[in-house]
Tab-separated table of C-alpha atoms and ligand atoms in Angstrom:
chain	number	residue	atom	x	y	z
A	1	UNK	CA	-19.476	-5.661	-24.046
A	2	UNK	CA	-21.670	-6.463	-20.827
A	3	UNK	CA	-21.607	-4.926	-17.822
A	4	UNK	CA	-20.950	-7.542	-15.131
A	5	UNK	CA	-20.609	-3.816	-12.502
A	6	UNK	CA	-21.901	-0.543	-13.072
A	7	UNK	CA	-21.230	2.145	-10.463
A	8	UNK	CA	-23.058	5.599	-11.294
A	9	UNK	CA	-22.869	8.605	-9.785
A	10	UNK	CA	-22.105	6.855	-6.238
A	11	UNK	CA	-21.302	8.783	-3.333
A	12	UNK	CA	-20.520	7.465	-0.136
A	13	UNK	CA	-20.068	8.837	3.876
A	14	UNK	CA	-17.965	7.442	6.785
A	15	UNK	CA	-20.358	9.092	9.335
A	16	UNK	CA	-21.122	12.950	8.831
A	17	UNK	CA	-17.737	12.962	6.210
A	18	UNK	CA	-18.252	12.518	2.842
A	19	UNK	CA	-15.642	10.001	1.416
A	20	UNK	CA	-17.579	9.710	-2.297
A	21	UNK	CA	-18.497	12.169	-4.163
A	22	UNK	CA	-19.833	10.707	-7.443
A	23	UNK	CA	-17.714	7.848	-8.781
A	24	UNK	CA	-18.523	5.643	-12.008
A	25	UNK	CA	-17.271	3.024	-12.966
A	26	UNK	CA	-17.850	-0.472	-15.321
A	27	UNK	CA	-16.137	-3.460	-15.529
A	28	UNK	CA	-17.356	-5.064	-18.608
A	29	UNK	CA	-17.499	-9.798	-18.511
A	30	UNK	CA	-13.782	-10.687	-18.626
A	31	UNK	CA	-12.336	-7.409	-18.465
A	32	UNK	CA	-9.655	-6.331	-16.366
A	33	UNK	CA	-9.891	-2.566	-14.891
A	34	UNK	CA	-7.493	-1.055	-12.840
A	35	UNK	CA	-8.701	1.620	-10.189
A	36	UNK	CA	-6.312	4.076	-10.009
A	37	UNK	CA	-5.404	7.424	-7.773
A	38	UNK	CA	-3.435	9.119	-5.212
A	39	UNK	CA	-3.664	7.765	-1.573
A	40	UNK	CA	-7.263	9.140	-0.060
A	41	UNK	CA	-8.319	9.438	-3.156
A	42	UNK	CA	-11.379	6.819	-2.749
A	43	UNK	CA	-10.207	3.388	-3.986
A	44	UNK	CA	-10.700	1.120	-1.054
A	45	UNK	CA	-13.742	2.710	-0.278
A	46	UNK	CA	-15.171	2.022	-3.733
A	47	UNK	CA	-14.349	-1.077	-3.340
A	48	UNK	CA	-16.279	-1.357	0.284
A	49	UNK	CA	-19.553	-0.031	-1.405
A	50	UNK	CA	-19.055	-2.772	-3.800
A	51	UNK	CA	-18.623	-5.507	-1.398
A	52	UNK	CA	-21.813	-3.895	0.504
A	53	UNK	CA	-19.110	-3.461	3.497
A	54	UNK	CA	-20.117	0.175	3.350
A	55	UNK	CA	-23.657	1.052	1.729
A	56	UNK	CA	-23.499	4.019	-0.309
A	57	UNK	CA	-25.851	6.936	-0.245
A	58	UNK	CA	-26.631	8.175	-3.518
A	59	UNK	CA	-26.248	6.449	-7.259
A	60	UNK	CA	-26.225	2.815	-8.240
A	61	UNK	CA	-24.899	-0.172	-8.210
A	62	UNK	CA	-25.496	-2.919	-10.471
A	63	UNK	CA	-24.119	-6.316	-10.503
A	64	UNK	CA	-25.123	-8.950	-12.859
A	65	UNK	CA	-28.357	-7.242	-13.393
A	66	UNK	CA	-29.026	-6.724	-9.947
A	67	UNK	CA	-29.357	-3.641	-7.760
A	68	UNK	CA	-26.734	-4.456	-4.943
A	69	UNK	CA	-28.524	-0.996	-2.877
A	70	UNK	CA	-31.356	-3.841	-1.861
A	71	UNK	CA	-29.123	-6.612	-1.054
A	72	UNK	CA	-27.570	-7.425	2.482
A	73	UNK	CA	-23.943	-8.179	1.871
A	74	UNK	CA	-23.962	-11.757	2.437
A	75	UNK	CA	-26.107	-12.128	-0.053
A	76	UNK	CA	-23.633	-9.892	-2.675
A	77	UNK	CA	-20.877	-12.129	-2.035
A	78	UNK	CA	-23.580	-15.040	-3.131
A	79	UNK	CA	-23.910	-12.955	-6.052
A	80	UNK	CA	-19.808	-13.592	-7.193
A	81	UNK	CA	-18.024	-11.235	-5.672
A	82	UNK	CA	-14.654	-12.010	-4.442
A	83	UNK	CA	-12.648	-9.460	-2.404
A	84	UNK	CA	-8.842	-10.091	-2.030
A	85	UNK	CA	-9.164	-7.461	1.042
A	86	UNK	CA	-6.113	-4.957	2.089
A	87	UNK	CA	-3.714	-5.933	4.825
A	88	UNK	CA	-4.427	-10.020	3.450
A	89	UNK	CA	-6.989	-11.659	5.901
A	90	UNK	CA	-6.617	-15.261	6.672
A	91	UNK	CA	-7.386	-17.011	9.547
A	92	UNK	CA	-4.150	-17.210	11.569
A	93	UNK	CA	-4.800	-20.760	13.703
A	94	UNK	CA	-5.923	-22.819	10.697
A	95	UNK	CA	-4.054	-23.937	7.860
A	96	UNK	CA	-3.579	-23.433	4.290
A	97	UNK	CA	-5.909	-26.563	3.201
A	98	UNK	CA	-8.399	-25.076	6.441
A	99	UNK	CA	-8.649	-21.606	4.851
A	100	UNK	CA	-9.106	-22.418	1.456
A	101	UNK	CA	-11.913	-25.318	2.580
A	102	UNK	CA	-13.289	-22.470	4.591
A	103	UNK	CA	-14.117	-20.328	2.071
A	104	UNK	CA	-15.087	-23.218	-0.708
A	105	UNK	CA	-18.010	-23.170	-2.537
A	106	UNK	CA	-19.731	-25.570	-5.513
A	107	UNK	CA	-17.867	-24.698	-8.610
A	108	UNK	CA	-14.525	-24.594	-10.785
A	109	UNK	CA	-12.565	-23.791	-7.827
A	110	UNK	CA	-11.260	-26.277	-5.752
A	111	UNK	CA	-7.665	-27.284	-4.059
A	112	UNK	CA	-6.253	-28.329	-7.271
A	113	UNK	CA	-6.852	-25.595	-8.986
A	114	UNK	CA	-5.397	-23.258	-6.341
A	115	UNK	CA	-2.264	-25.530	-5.688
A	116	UNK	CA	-2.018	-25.049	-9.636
A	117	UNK	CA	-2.045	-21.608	-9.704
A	118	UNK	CA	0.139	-21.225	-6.338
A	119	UNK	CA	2.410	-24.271	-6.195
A	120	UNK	CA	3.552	-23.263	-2.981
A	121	UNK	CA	0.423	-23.374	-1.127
A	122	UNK	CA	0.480	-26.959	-2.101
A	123	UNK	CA	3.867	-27.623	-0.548
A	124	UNK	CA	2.364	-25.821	2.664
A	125	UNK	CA	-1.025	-27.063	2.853
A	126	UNK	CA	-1.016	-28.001	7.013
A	127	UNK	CA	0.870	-25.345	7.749
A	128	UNK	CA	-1.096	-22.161	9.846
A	129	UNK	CA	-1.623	-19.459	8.092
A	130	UNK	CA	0.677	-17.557	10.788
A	131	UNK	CA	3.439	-18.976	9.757
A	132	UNK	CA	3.495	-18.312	5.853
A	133	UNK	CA	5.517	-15.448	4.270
A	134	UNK	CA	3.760	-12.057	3.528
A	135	UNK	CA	3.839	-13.361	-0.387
A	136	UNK	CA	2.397	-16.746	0.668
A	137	UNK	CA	-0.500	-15.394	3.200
A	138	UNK	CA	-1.281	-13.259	-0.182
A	139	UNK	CA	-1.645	-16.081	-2.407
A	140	UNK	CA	-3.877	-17.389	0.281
A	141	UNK	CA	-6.391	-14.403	0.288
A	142	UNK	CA	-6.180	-14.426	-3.370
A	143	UNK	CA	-7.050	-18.546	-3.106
A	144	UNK	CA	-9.702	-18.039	-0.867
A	145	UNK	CA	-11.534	-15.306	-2.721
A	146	UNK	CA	-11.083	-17.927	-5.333
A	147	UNK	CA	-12.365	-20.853	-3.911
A	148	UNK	CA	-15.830	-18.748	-3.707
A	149	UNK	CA	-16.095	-19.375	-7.149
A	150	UNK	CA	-16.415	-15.660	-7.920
A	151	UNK	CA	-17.969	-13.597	-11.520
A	152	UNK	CA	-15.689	-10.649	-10.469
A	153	UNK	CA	-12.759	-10.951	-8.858
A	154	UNK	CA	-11.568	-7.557	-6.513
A	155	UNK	CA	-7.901	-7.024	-6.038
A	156	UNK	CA	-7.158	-4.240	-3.262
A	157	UNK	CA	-3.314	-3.878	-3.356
A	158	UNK	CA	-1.935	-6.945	-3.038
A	159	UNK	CA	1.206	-6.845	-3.919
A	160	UNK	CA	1.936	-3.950	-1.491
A	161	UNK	CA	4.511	-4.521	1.021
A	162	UNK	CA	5.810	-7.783	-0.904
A	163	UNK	CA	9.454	-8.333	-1.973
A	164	UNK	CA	10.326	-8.095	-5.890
A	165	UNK	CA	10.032	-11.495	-6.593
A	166	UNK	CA	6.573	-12.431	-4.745
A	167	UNK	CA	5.323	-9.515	-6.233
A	168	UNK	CA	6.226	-10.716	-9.981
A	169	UNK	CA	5.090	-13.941	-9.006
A	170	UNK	CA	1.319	-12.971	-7.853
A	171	UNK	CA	1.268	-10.530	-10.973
A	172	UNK	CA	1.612	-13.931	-13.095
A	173	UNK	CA	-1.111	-15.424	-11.349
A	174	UNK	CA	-3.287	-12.006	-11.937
A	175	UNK	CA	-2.535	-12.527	-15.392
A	176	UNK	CA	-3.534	-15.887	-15.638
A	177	UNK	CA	-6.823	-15.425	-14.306
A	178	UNK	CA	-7.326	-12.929	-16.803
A	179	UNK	CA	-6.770	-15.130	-19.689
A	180	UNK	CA	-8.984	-17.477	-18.044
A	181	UNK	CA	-11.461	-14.814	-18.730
A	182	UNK	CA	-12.412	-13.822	-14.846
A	183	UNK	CA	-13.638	-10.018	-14.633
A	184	UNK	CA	-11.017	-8.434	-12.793
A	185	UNK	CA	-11.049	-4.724	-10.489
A	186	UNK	CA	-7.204	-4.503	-9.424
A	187	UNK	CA	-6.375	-1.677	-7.225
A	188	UNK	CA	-2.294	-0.946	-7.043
A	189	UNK	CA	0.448	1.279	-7.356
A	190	UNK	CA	2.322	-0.254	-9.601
A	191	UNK	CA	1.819	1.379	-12.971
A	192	UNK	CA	3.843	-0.513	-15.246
A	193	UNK	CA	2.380	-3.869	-13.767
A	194	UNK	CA	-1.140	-2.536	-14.282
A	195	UNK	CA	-1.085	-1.711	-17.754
A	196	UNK	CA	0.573	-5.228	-18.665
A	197	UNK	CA	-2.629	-6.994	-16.735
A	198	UNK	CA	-5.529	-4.223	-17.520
A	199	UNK	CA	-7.711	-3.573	-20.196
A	200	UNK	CA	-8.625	0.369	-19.157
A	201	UNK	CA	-8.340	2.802	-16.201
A	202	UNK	CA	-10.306	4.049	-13.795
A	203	UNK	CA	-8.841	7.280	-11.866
A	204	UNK	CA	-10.521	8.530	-9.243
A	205	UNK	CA	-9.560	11.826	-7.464
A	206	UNK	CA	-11.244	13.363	-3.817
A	207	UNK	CA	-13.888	10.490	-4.403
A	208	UNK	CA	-15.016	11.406	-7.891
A	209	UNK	CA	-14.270	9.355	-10.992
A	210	UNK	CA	-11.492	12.323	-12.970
A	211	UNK	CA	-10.898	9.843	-15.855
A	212	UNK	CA	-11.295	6.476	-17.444
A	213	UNK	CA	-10.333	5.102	-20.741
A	214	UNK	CA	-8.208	2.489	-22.383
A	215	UNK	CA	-4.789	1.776	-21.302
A	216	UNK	CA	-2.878	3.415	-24.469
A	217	UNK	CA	-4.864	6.964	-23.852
A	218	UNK	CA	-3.054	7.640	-20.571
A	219	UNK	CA	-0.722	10.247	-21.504
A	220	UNK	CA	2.079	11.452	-19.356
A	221	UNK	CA	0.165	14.485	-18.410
A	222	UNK	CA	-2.605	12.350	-16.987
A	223	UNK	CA	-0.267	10.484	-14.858
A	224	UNK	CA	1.426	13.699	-13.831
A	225	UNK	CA	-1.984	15.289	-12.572
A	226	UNK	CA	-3.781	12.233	-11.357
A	227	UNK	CA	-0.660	9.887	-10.378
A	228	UNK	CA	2.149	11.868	-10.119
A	229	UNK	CA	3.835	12.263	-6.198
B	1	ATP	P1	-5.181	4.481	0.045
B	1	ATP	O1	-4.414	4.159	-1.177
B	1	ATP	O2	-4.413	5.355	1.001
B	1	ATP	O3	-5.797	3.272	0.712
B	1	ATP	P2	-7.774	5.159	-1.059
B	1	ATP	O4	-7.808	5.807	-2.385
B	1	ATP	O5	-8.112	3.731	-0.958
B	1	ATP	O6	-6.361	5.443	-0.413
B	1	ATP	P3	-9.860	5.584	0.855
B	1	ATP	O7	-9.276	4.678	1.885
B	1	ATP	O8	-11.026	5.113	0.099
B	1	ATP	O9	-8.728	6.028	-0.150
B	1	ATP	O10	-10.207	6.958	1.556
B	1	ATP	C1	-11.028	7.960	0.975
B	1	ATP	C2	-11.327	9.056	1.999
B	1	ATP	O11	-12.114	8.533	3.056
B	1	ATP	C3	-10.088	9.643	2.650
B	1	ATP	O12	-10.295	11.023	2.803
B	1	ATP	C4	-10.016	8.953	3.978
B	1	ATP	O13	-9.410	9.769	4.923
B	1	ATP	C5	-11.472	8.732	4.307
B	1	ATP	N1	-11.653	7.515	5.133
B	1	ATP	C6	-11.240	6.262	4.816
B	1	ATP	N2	-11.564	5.374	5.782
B	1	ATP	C7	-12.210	6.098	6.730
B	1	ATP	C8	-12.815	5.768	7.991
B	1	ATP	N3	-12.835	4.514	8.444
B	1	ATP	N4	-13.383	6.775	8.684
B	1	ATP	C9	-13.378	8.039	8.221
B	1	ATP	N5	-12.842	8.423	7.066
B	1	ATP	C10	-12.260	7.463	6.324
């Protein structure tokens, strides 16, 4: 398979503290990988580097054959990189239609094909964002990072903090997307979610990568030591 994103070795600071100690990490064309690990552990901070949100000091990243250490980070996103963030960021005062127009680029991804995947963004296209549910701002931030027609699509916990329902409901449209064949990095804590959507694991543990391999090889003692409360 080919590497769409190759992290090596990467290690990363938030001023003088070292947050990244040496993480690696592929995500092959139309694979799903889950990044995995205990809270602190280095996910969403992975992800930053990635995004070019946080440059990181030492190793490399590749992306599509290109070195993202010499790119600006507008230019990543350019590249196909579409970050659902944490915490869901719209843009409050505009509406559904307004957000996802926003963020639209030339490609497969338009309205339609949102509204398809999230019927009930169609039914609240001119409503502000600030009034949608937690679920339905969600599917938003997962439309927009859509709508920028992206190679790899980044998932940083997004069903956290949603009720059952939503939650099974945006795990469908994860799922979808992967049989569409979109490269997908999903962070969450929902195990049993994850390995229905993923393809292997990533586990990372005080900012180094502990373990990785395919779905079926993560044995109960691995999710005791890397996962377990
Ligand atoms: P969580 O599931 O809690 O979001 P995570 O695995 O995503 O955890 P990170 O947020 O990447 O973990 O944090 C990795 C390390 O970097 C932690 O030790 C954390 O305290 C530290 N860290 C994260 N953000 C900052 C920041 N803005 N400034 C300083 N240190 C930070």
């Amino acid at each position: 398979m080919t590497a769409l994103l190759e992290l090596s070795g990467v290690t990363a600071f938030y001023g003088a503290s070292q947050a990244l100690f040496g993480v690696d990490l592929t995500v092959g064309e139309g694979e799903a990988v889950a990044l995995m690990g205990r809270n602190g552990m280095g996910k969403t901070t992975t992800i930053k580097t990635i995004c070019r949100m946080m440059a990181h000091r030492d190793g490399d990243i590749r992306f599509a054959g290109n070195d993202l250490a010499k790119l600006p980070s507008h230019k990543a996103a350019r590249l196909g990189i579409g970050l659902v963030p944490e915490g869901r960021r719209c843009f409050a005062r505009l509406t559904v239609m307004e957000n996802l127009m926003a963020a639209a680029t030339v490609g497969e991804w338009d309205f339609a094909r949102v509204a398809d995947l999230f019927p009930r963004l169609a039914e609240r296209r001119d409503q502000k964002a600030m009034t949608l549910s937690g679920g339905e701002q969600q599917m938003l931030a997962i439309g927009r990072a859509l709508m920028t027609n992206p190679r790899l699509l980044i998932l940083d916990e997004a069903t956290e903090g949603l009720a059952p329902v939503v939650r099974q409901e945006i795990w469908v449209a994860i799922n979808v997307l992967k049989q569409s064949g979109l490269s997908i990095l999903v962070v969450d804590k929902s195990l049993k979610e994850l390995s229905g959507v993923a393809d292997r694991y990533v586990i990372v543990e005080k900012g180094v990568t502990a373990w990785s391999g395919a779905v079926n090889d993560l044995t109960d003692d691995l999710t005791n030591r890397y996962l377990g409360v």
